[in-house]
Each structure stands twice: as C-alpha cells, then as structure tokens.
C-alpha cells in the first residue's frame, strides 16, 4: 500500500521545542506513517520541501466559530493561516444549548458581545439543534475544514435553565443543580470543557450583562465540579477585575482540572496588573494547581464606528447609550453631561478596561463626507490639538456630523512590545486570544501564530523558532488532552504546516464581502505559508484556501485526563 503523501527534505520543527532537523515525512490514511532521512518514494503525491520548514498545525485555543461554522465549514480565514485545530465556545458565548424561543435573544447578544452582524447571524446560522449533544451531531454531519473542540458555555446553560432571569439575578440552589446536570450531559457528549466570563466588558443587547456575569462564586464552583465529574475537562474563563486568581485556584483545586484564564493583556495605564495576575498564577502552580494565562502576541487594535463602539462599551458611563439607536443615540452622544461622565470615568484608575483615554492611539480610518477627507489617518489627539478641543468632543462631533458612519481605529492594549515580550515568555502563559470568528468588522487576529513565528521569533528574537512552534502546538495539545496532535511523530494525526521561516508572517488586513448577504469582514492573508494539511488532506497552499478544499477536520470529543 503506497503512501498518500511524501514531503521530502523539509526542516522539521517537531513541536517539542527541540532543535530542528532535516527529514522526510510520509503520510498514510490521515496519519504520519514514517519520519526519516531519504524515505523511499512510494506516494501518490511527492512534495519537494527543500528550503522549507514543516511543523504540526497550529492549535488555536481561543476562537468563536460556534455560529460561523454552521454556514461556513471552512471557518475562514483560519485554515489558510496554518490553523488545523480550533477550540470554540470560549468565554461561554456558545449557541448551544438553545431553545427555539431563545434563538433571537442569543443572536442579539452575540451582536453586542462579539461584534457580530445580526443580519448575518439571522441569515447564516443553521438551527438544527437545541441541546449541546444535538449541536455536536450537527457539526459531525456538516463537517469542517479544521478539527474542532467545543466548550459548553455558561451563558447558554444559564439561559437554558433560567430563561429571562439569567440576566437578572443569581441562581437558586435548584437552578444551579439543573445547570450542573446540563453540563454533565455536555461533557458526556464530548465537550472539551466549560467556558465562562465575568468580564465587565461582556455585555449583551442593550448593555445588559451576559448571563454568566450574574453567577455567584458558589455557582462557578458547582459548575466546574460538574464539568469534572468524570475526571476530565478544561475550565476557561474571561475574568473581570473582581474575580481574584485565588478563587480560580480554589476551583482548580476542587475540580483537579486545568483553569484557563483570559484575557491577560498589557494595559499602558495600569501596567502592573497583568503581571500581578501572572505572579498569582505562578504561585498557584507551585502549589500544584494548574492555572494557565491566555496572552496575545498581537496589539489589540479595533476598527469601530460610534454606532457600534465596542472599545468603550465596557465603560459604566457608556451604558445608557447601549440600548439606543438613531436619533436617540445621537442626542445622548451630543449631551454635555453624558460626555462629562465619560471623561470622568476615563480619568479615574481602573483594574481593567479596553479603552483608557489614550487618544494618540485612536485614528480616523475612513470618513463618509469629502470635506472631511483630510482627517483620515490622523489621530484624535492630533486633531483635538489642532482645533484646541477636548479629544472626546473631537471624536463625537466628527461622528455626529457624519451620522455615526465614520470609521475609527483604536490600539487598545498590548502596544508596549517590551511588556508583551514578558507575557509571551512567561512559563505559565499560553499564546492565544485570536478571537477568530468574532469581531469580524473590528479586527482579525486569526494569523496570530504566523505573527508569533515571524515577528516575535525571527524578527525580534524574543524566543527561538522551535519554542514558538511548541507554544502554538504541543502546549495546547497537552492542556486539552490531545494525545495524537501537536507533535510530528509516527502514528500522530497528519496535521501539518509547511512554511518558509524567512518570510512567514501575516499580511495587512483588508475587507472582503463573503458573509451571508454579502456583508463585510476583515481578512488577512498568510505570508510564507506553502501548504496546510488536516488529517493528511491538503486544505491550503501558497495561494490560500484551496478551492473546494476537503472538509478534512474531525470533531474532537475524546481527551486524555
């Protein structure tokens, strides 16, 4: 029996972090059959990889493809960016379980909390499920271009059990037990773990907190224990400043399972906060508790309009604006008292918030009126100084003059590269937080892995390329319990990324119009990628996603403990 694929003469970065070596790799039946020098040529396809490097496919541990995968099984753009496995359902913002009566509410919440278009969600989501197990069954039927591991989400479970009350109050003991039963069923069906959020930036429609934000400590503790009822699972939480690492350590101790903590980003106005969290995570690990901090290798830069201003929606002073649209919203944005409250909040210290009044990092990207064309690519700080105006007034006045259609961009967090380098090399951090599948009109960090290898390893020398590859592959595989992925080893799944170390990276973002109804999203192309294989089948080449690429991914439901 001949091999399906032979990759000859590549330099192998095997995922372990060890030094690269030259070898051939033979693939048969979706798995690596052999690795060695000068393997015999007995394959249907032979690729001469001289001068190129081969590594395991990237495992993206923080995506939001839950909705998109139901209409786009290719989960664009991730496969072309080297991702072969994605964990979905992060932060607990899943679409399952979900009763038909709650579908509209779920979509409206995603529109707010994950920056998704309501029209796109209404046109795109295929609702062929109610329970989490039925959602997994739908994913099996439809297939995907990458492997998927699915969290069961706290906000969805809360809504399933509590209905409208999920966003209004703490749960009763009986409701907590009913939620625990739903989570146990989801874990039995194949969930990779349980995901939640306590972040004040996570609001649903009209600024109402996402359901998980109303959970008591007792609820969180009971539900992580339910997740671990068979000895498995990863608990993932995007924590607010009021949720101490000490509580998360207690959860890890009770469940005896890993706790994944997001989103650890550097804030220039409170620079020590993220390192204090990492110190607490390190201390917990010395006591035998498995805590991991999710960090990003990308500056958090978002495009937005004042009609959907995600960067400031976490501000308490902005909450009255979240439920308004049209003339009512414009009237509030023009109100001097509203502006004064926003200014006062930005001037006060905070443990964590997305936007911190750094107006030099907010730019005008695109205006809708020709008379404002000269303002494009200028910072709000510069424009305010020119006009001798307050920066907030400058931004709001421009937006109001253009009926809130002006497109701005803000570099929010992770802009200090020296600080980010410390995050990336911390022994208990996981490079992650692409948010792929969400915030499609705001930013696109799906190419985070290529950016880590190109910018941080090759250009900045913050870590070696073998270490960068390990952090993108084996590290996540070990946390999730994927025993046959994340390494180039005989018998392992043939999830492969062929690339040029000299040019690997990500291109600038651009807008494409391929969402349901022709809606726009931000897209980025890969640089230096020559091929991506999922379970031995090629899904991308140097030009990007292959036309009619095979849906080669598998739904992952078995994890080691």
Coordinates of N, CA and C in Angstrom, one line a residue, residues 362-555:
X362 N -5.9 56.5 18.9 CA -7.2 56.4 18.1 C -7.1 57.2 16.9
X363 N -7.4 56.6 15.7 CA -7.2 57.3 14.4 C -8.5 57.3 13.6
X364 N -8.6 58.3 12.8 CA -9.7 58.3 11.8 C -9.3 57.4 10.6
X365 N -10.0 56.4 10.3 CA -9.7 55.5 9.2 C -10.4 55.9 7.9
X366 N -11.7 56.2 8.0 CA -12.5 56.4 6.8 C -13.6 57.4 7.2
X367 N -13.7 58.4 6.4 CA -14.8 59.4 6.6 C -15.8 59.2 5.4
X368 N -17.1 59.6 5.6 CA -18.1 59.5 4.6 C -18.4 60.8 3.8
X369 N -17.8 61.9 4.3 CA -18.0 63.1 3.6 C -16.7 63.7 3.1
X370 N -16.7 64.1 1.9 CA -15.5 64.5 1.2 C -14.8 65.7 1.9
X371 N -15.6 66.5 2.5 CA -15.0 67.7 3.2 C -14.2 67.3 4.4
X372 N -14.3 66.1 4.9 CA -13.5 65.6 6.0 C -12.3 64.7 5.6
X373 N -12.1 64.6 4.3 CA -11.1 63.6 3.8 C -9.7 63.8 4.4
X374 N -9.4 65.1 4.6 CA -8.0 65.3 5.1 C -7.8 64.8 6.6
X375 N -8.9 64.4 7.2 CA -8.8 63.9 8.6 C -8.4 62.5 8.7
X376 N -8.5 61.8 7.5 CA -8.2 60.3 7.5 C -6.7 60.1 7.9
X377 N -6.5 59.0 8.6 CA -5.2 58.6 9.1 C -4.5 59.5 10.1
X378 N -5.3 60.5 10.6 CA -4.9 61.4 11.7 C -5.4 60.9 13.0
X379 N -4.6 61.1 14.1 CA -5.0 60.6 15.4 C -6.0 61.7 16.0
X380 N -6.9 61.2 16.9 CA -7.8 62.1 17.6 C -7.0 63.1 18.4
X381 N -5.9 62.7 19.0 CA -5.1 63.6 19.8 C -4.6 64.8 18.9
X382 N -4.1 64.4 17.7 CA -3.6 65.5 16.8 C -4.7 66.4 16.4
X383 N -5.9 65.8 16.0 CA -7.0 66.6 15.5 C -7.5 67.5 16.7
X384 N -7.6 67.0 17.9 CA -8.0 67.8 19.0 C -7.1 69.0 19.3
X385 N -5.8 68.7 19.2 CA -4.8 69.8 19.5 C -4.9 70.9 18.4
X386 N -5.1 70.5 17.2 CA -5.3 71.4 16.1 C -6.5 72.4 16.4
X387 N -7.5 71.8 16.8 CA -8.8 72.5 17.0 C -8.9 73.1 18.4
X388 N -7.9 72.9 19.2 CA -8.0 73.3 20.6 C -9.3 72.8 21.3
X389 N -9.6 71.6 21.1 CA -10.8 70.9 21.7 C -10.4 69.7 22.5
X390 N -11.4 69.3 23.3 CA -11.2 68.1 24.1 C -11.2 66.9 23.1
X391 N -10.4 65.8 23.3 CA -10.4 64.7 22.3 C -11.7 64.0 22.2
X392 N -12.4 63.8 23.4 CA -13.7 63.1 23.3 C -14.7 63.9 22.5
X393 N -14.7 65.2 22.7 CA -15.6 66.1 21.9 C -15.2 66.0 20.4
X394 N -13.9 66.0 20.1 CA -13.5 65.9 18.7 C -14.0 64.7 18.0
X395 N -13.9 63.5 18.7 CA -14.3 62.3 18.1 C -15.8 62.2 17.9
X396 N -16.5 62.6 19.0 CA -18.0 62.5 19.0 C -18.6 63.6 18.0
X397 N -18.0 64.7 17.9 CA -18.5 65.8 17.0 C -18.4 65.3 15.5
X398 N -17.2 64.7 15.2 CA -17.0 64.2 13.9 C -18.0 63.1 13.5
X399 N -18.1 62.2 14.5 CA -19.0 61.1 14.2 C -20.5 61.6 14.0
X400 N -20.9 62.5 14.9 CA -22.3 63.0 14.7 C -22.5 63.8 13.4
X401 N -21.4 64.5 13.0 CA -21.5 65.2 11.7 C -21.7 64.3 10.5
X402 N -21.3 63.0 10.7 CA -21.4 62.0 9.6 C -22.4 60.9 9.9
X403 N -23.4 61.2 10.8 CA -24.4 60.3 11.1 C -23.9 59.0 11.6
X404 N -22.8 59.0 12.4 CA -22.2 57.9 13.1 C -21.6 56.9 12.1
X405 N -21.3 57.3 10.9 CA -20.7 56.4 9.9 C -19.2 56.4 9.8
X406 N -18.6 57.4 10.5 CA -17.1 57.5 10.5 C -16.5 56.2 11.1
X407 N -15.4 55.7 10.4 CA -14.7 54.5 10.9 C -13.5 55.0 11.6
X408 N -13.3 54.6 12.8 CA -12.1 54.8 13.6 C -11.4 53.5 13.9
X409 N -10.1 53.7 14.3 CA -9.4 52.5 14.8 C -8.7 52.9 16.1
X410 N -8.7 52.0 17.0 CA -8.0 52.2 18.3 C -7.1 51.1 18.6
X411 N -5.9 51.5 19.0 CA -4.9 50.5 19.5 C -5.1 50.5 21.0
X412 N -5.7 49.4 21.5 CA -6.3 49.5 22.9 C -5.3 48.9 23.9
X413 N -4.8 47.8 23.7 CA -4.0 47.1 24.7 C -2.8 46.4 23.9
X414 N -1.8 45.9 24.7 CA -0.7 45.2 24.2 C 0.1 46.0 23.2
X415 N 0.2 47.3 23.4 CA 1.0 48.1 22.4 C 2.5 48.3 22.9
X416 N 2.8 47.9 24.1 CA 4.2 48.0 24.6 C 4.9 46.7 24.4
X417 N 5.8 46.7 23.3 CA 6.3 45.4 22.9 C 7.3 44.8 24.0
X418 N 7.9 45.6 24.8 CA 8.8 45.0 25.8 C 7.9 44.3 26.8
X419 N 6.8 44.9 27.2 CA 5.9 44.3 28.1 C 5.3 43.0 27.5
X420 N 4.9 43.1 26.3 CA 4.3 41.9 25.6 C 5.3 40.8 25.6
X421 N 6.5 41.1 25.3 CA 7.6 40.0 25.3 C 7.6 39.3 26.6
X422 N 7.5 40.0 27.7 CA 7.4 39.3 29.0 C 6.2 38.4 29.1
X423 N 5.1 38.8 28.6 CA 3.9 37.9 28.6 C 4.1 36.7 27.8
X424 N 4.7 36.8 26.6 CA 4.8 35.7 25.7 C 5.8 34.6 26.3
X425 N 6.8 35.1 27.0 CA 7.8 34.1 27.5 C 7.5 33.7 28.9
X426 N 6.4 34.1 29.5 CA 6.1 33.6 30.9 C 5.9 32.1 30.9
X427 N 6.4 31.4 31.9 CA 6.3 30.0 31.9 C 4.9 29.4 32.0
X428 N 3.9 30.3 32.5 CA 2.6 29.8 32.7 C 1.6 30.5 31.8
X429 N 2.1 31.1 30.7 CA 1.2 31.7 29.7 C 1.0 30.9 28.5
X430 N -0.1 31.1 27.8 CA -0.4 30.4 26.5 C -0.7 31.4 25.5
X431 N 0.0 31.4 24.4 CA -0.2 32.4 23.3 C -1.5 32.1 22.6
X432 N -2.4 33.0 22.6 CA -3.8 32.7 22.2 C -4.5 33.9 21.8
X433 N -5.8 33.9 22.1 CA -6.7 35.1 22.0 C -6.8 35.6 20.6
X434 N -6.9 34.7 19.6 CA -7.2 35.2 18.2 C -8.6 35.8 18.1
X435 N -9.5 35.3 18.9 CA -11.0 35.6 18.8 C -11.5 35.4 17.4
X436 N -10.9 34.5 16.6 CA -11.3 34.2 15.3 C -12.8 33.8 15.3
X437 N -13.5 34.4 14.3 CA -15.0 34.1 14.2 C -15.8 35.2 14.9
X438 N -15.2 36.1 15.6 CA -15.9 37.2 16.3 C -15.2 38.5 15.9
X439 N -16.0 39.6 16.2 CA -15.5 41.0 16.0 C -15.0 41.1 14.5
X440 N -15.7 40.5 13.6 CA -15.3 40.4 12.2 C -15.1 41.8 11.5
X441 N -15.8 42.8 12.0 CA -15.7 44.1 11.4 C -14.7 45.0 12.2
X442 N -14.2 44.5 13.3 CA -13.3 45.3 14.2 C -11.9 45.0 14.0
X443 N -11.5 43.7 14.0 CA -10.1 43.3 13.9 C -10.1 41.8 13.5
X444 N -8.9 41.4 13.1 CA -8.7 40.0 12.7 C -7.3 39.6 13.1
X445 N -7.3 38.7 14.2 CA -6.0 38.2 14.7 C -5.9 36.7 14.5
X446 N -6.6 36.2 13.5 CA -6.6 34.7 13.2 C -5.2 34.3 12.8
X447 N -4.3 35.2 12.3 CA -3.0 34.9 11.9 C -2.0 35.0 13.1
X448 N -2.4 34.9 14.3 CA -1.6 35.2 15.5 C -0.4 34.2 15.5
X449 N -0.6 33.0 15.0 CA 0.5 32.0 15.1 C 1.7 32.4 14.1
X450 N 1.3 32.8 12.9 CA 2.3 33.3 11.9 C 3.0 34.5 12.4
X451 N 2.3 35.4 13.1 CA 2.8 36.6 13.7 C 3.9 36.3 14.8
X452 N 3.5 35.3 15.6 CA 4.4 34.9 16.7 C 5.8 34.4 16.0
X453 N 5.6 33.5 15.0 CA 6.8 33.0 14.4 C 7.7 34.0 13.6
X454 N 7.0 34.9 12.9 CA 7.7 35.9 12.1 C 8.2 37.1 12.9
X455 N 7.3 37.7 13.5 CA 7.6 39.0 14.2 C 8.4 38.7 15.5
X456 N 7.9 37.8 16.4 CA 8.5 37.7 17.7 C 9.7 36.8 17.7
X457 N 9.6 35.7 17.0 CA 10.8 34.7 17.0 C 11.8 35.2 16.0
X458 N 11.5 35.4 14.7 CA 12.5 35.7 13.7 C 13.0 37.1 13.8
X459 N 12.1 38.1 13.8 CA 12.5 39.5 13.8 C 12.9 40.1 15.1
X460 N 12.2 39.7 16.2 CA 12.5 40.3 17.5 C 13.5 39.4 18.3
X461 N 13.5 38.1 18.0 CA 14.4 37.2 18.7 C 13.9 37.0 20.2
X462 N 12.7 37.2 20.5 CA 12.2 37.1 21.9 C 12.2 35.7 22.3
X463 N 12.0 34.8 21.4 CA 12.1 33.3 21.6 C 12.6 32.6 20.4
X464 N 13.1 31.4 20.5 CA 13.5 30.7 19.4 C 12.4 30.2 18.5
X465 N 12.6 29.9 17.3 CA 11.5 29.4 16.4 C 11.0 28.1 17.0
X466 N 11.9 27.1 17.4 CA 11.4 25.9 18.0 C 10.5 26.1 19.2
X467 N 10.8 27.1 20.0 CA 9.9 27.4 21.2 C 8.6 28.0 20.7
X468 N 8.7 28.9 19.7 CA 7.4 29.5 19.2 C 6.5 28.4 18.7
X469 N 7.1 27.4 17.9 CA 6.3 26.3 17.4 C 5.7 25.5 18.6
X470 N 6.5 25.2 19.6 CA 6.0 24.4 20.7 C 4.8 25.1 21.4
X471 N 4.9 26.5 21.5 CA 3.8 27.2 22.2 C 2.5 27.2 21.3
X472 N 2.7 27.0 20.0 CA 1.5 27.0 19.1 C 0.9 25.6 18.9
X473 N 1.6 24.6 19.4 CA 1.2 23.2 19.1 C 1.1 22.3 20.3
X474 N 2.2 21.8 20.7 CA 2.2 20.8 21.8 C 1.7 21.4 23.1
X475 N 1.9 22.7 23.4 CA 1.5 23.2 24.7 C -0.1 23.1 24.8
X476 N -0.8 23.5 23.8 CA -2.2 23.4 23.8 C -2.7 22.0 23.8
X477 N -2.0 21.2 23.0 CA -2.4 19.8 22.9 C -2.4 19.1 24.2
X478 N -1.3 19.4 25.0 CA -1.2 18.8 26.3 C -2.3 19.3 27.3
X479 N -2.6 20.6 27.2 CA -3.6 21.2 28.1 C -5.0 20.6 27.8
X480 N -5.3 20.4 26.6 CA -6.6 19.9 26.2 C -6.7 18.3 26.3
X481 N -5.5 17.7 26.3 CA -5.5 16.2 26.3 C -5.6 15.6 24.9
X482 N -5.0 16.3 23.9 CA -5.0 15.8 22.6 C -3.7 15.0 22.4
X483 N -3.8 13.7 22.7 CA -2.5 12.9 22.7 C -1.9 12.6 21.4
X484 N -2.7 12.8 20.3 CA -2.1 12.4 19.0 C -2.0 13.6 18.1
X485 N -1.9 14.8 18.7 CA -1.7 16.0 17.9 C -0.7 16.9 18.6
X486 N -0.2 17.9 17.8 CA 0.7 18.9 18.4 C 2.2 18.5 18.3
X487 N 2.5 17.3 17.8 CA 3.8 16.8 17.5 C 3.9 16.1 16.2
X488 N 5.1 16.2 15.6 CA 5.4 15.4 14.4 C 6.0 14.1 14.9
X489 N 5.2 13.0 15.0 CA 5.5 11.7 15.5 C 4.9 10.7 14.6
X490 N 5.5 9.6 14.4 CA 4.9 8.5 13.7 C 3.7 8.0 14.5
X491 N 2.6 7.8 13.8 CA 1.3 7.5 14.3 C 0.4 8.6 14.7
X492 N 1.0 9.8 14.8 CA 0.1 11.0 15.1 C -0.7 11.5 13.9
X493 N -1.7 12.2 14.2 CA -2.5 12.8 13.1 C -1.7 13.7 12.2
X494 N -1.9 13.6 10.9 CA -1.1 14.4 10.0 C -1.7 15.8 9.8
X495 N -1.6 16.6 10.9 CA -1.9 18.0 10.8 C -0.6 18.7 10.6
X496 N -0.4 19.3 9.5 CA 0.9 19.8 9.1 C 0.8 21.2 8.5
X497 N 1.9 22.0 8.8 CA 2.1 23.3 8.2 C 3.4 23.4 7.6
X498 N 3.5 23.6 6.3 CA 4.7 23.8 5.5 C 4.9 25.3 5.3
X499 N 6.1 25.8 5.7 CA 6.3 27.3 5.6 C 7.8 27.6 5.4
X500 N 8.0 28.9 5.0 CA 9.3 29.4 4.8 C 9.7 30.3 6.0
X501 N 10.6 29.9 6.9 CA 10.9 30.6 8.1 C 11.4 32.1 7.8
X502 N 11.9 32.3 6.6 CA 12.5 33.6 6.2 C 11.4 34.6 5.9
X503 N 10.2 34.1 5.6 CA 9.1 35.1 5.2 C 7.8 34.9 5.9
X504 N 7.7 33.9 6.8 CA 6.4 33.6 7.5 C 6.0 34.8 8.3
X505 N 4.7 35.1 8.2 CA 4.0 36.2 8.9 C 2.6 36.4 8.4
X506 N 2.0 37.5 8.8 CA 0.7 37.8 8.3 C 0.7 39.1 7.6
X507 N -0.2 39.2 6.6 CA -0.3 40.4 5.8 C -1.2 41.4 6.5
X508 N -1.3 42.6 5.9 CA -2.2 43.6 6.5 C -3.6 43.2 6.2
X509 N -4.5 43.7 7.1 CA -5.9 43.3 6.9 C -6.5 44.1 5.8
X510 N -7.6 43.5 5.2 CA -8.3 44.1 4.1 C -9.8 43.6 4.3
X511 N -10.7 44.3 3.7 CA -12.1 44.0 3.8 C -12.5 43.1 2.6
X512 N -13.3 42.0 2.9 CA -13.9 41.2 1.9 C -15.4 41.1 2.2
X513 N -16.2 40.7 1.2 CA -17.6 40.7 1.4 C -18.1 39.3 1.1
X514 N -17.8 38.4 2.0 CA -18.3 37.0 1.8 C -19.1 36.4 2.9
X515 N -19.6 37.3 3.8 CA -20.5 36.8 4.8 C -21.9 36.7 4.2
X516 N -22.8 35.9 4.9 CA -24.2 35.8 4.4 C -24.8 37.2 4.1
X517 N -25.4 37.3 2.9 CA -26.0 38.6 2.5 C -24.9 39.6 1.9
X518 N -23.7 39.1 1.7 CA -22.6 39.9 1.2 C -22.0 40.9 2.2
X519 N -22.3 40.7 3.5 CA -21.7 41.6 4.5 C -20.2 41.5 4.5
X520 N -19.6 42.6 5.0 CA -18.1 42.7 5.0 C -17.5 42.1 6.3
X521 N -16.3 41.6 6.2 CA -15.4 41.3 7.3 C -14.0 41.6 7.0
X522 N -13.2 41.7 8.1 CA -11.8 41.9 7.9 C -11.1 40.6 7.6
X523 N -10.2 40.6 6.7 CA -9.5 39.4 6.3 C -8.0 39.7 6.3
X524 N -7.2 38.7 6.6 CA -5.7 38.8 6.4 C -5.2 37.6 5.7
X525 N -4.2 37.8 4.8 CA -3.6 36.7 4.1 C -2.3 36.2 4.8
X526 N -2.0 34.9 4.6 CA -0.7 34.4 5.2 C 0.5 34.8 4.3
X527 N 1.6 34.9 5.0 CA 2.9 35.2 4.3 C 3.8 33.9 4.6
X528 N 4.4 33.4 3.6 CA 5.4 32.4 3.8 C 4.8 31.0 4.0
X529 N 3.5 30.8 3.9 CA 2.8 29.5 4.0 C 2.8 28.8 2.7
X530 N 3.2 27.6 2.6 CA 3.3 26.8 1.4 C 2.3 25.7 1.3
X531 N 1.8 25.3 2.5 CA 0.8 24.2 2.5 C 0.3 23.9 3.9
X532 N -1.0 23.5 4.0 CA -1.6 23.2 5.3 C -2.4 21.9 5.0
X533 N -2.2 20.9 5.9 CA -2.9 19.6 5.8 C -3.6 19.4 7.1
X534 N -4.8 18.9 7.0 CA -5.6 18.5 8.2 C -5.9 17.0 8.0
X535 N -5.5 16.2 9.0 CA -5.6 14.8 8.9 C -5.2 14.2 7.6
X536 N -4.1 14.8 7.1 CA -3.4 14.3 5.9 C -4.0 14.8 4.6
X537 N -5.0 15.7 4.6 CA -5.6 16.2 3.4 C -5.3 17.7 3.3
X538 N -4.9 18.1 2.1 CA -4.5 19.5 2.0 C -5.7 20.4 1.9
X539 N -5.6 21.5 2.7 CA -6.7 22.4 2.7 C -6.3 23.8 2.2
X540 N -5.0 24.1 2.2 CA -4.5 25.4 1.8 C -3.1 25.2 1.1
X541 N -2.8 26.1 0.2 CA -1.4 26.2 -0.4 C -0.9 27.6 -0.3
X542 N 0.1 27.9 -1.1 CA 0.7 29.2 -1.1 C -0.3 30.3 -1.5
X543 N -1.3 30.0 -2.2 CA -2.3 31.0 -2.6 C -3.4 31.2 -1.6
X544 N -3.5 30.3 -0.6 CA -4.6 30.4 0.4 C -5.4 29.2 0.4
X545 N -6.6 29.3 0.9 CA -7.6 28.2 0.9 C -7.8 27.6 -0.4
X546 N -7.7 26.3 -0.6 CA -7.8 25.7 -1.9 C -9.3 25.7 -2.2
X547 N -9.6 25.9 -3.5 CA -11.0 25.9 -4.0 C -11.5 24.4 -3.7
X548 N -12.7 24.4 -3.2 CA -13.4 23.1 -2.9 C -12.4 22.2 -2.0
X549 N -11.8 22.8 -1.1 CA -10.9 22.1 -0.2 C -11.7 21.0 0.6
X550 N -11.1 19.9 0.9 CA -11.9 18.9 1.6 C -12.2 19.3 3.0
X551 N -13.4 18.9 3.5 CA -13.7 19.2 4.9 C -13.1 18.0 5.7
X552 N -11.8 18.2 6.0 CA -11.0 17.1 6.5 C -10.9 17.1 8.0
X553 N -11.5 18.1 8.7 CA -11.4 18.2 10.1 C -12.3 17.2 10.8
X554 N -12.0 16.9 12.1 CA -12.7 16.0 12.9 C -13.3 16.7 14.1
X555 N -14.4 16.3 14.5 CA -15.0 16.8 15.8 C -14.3 16.0 16.9

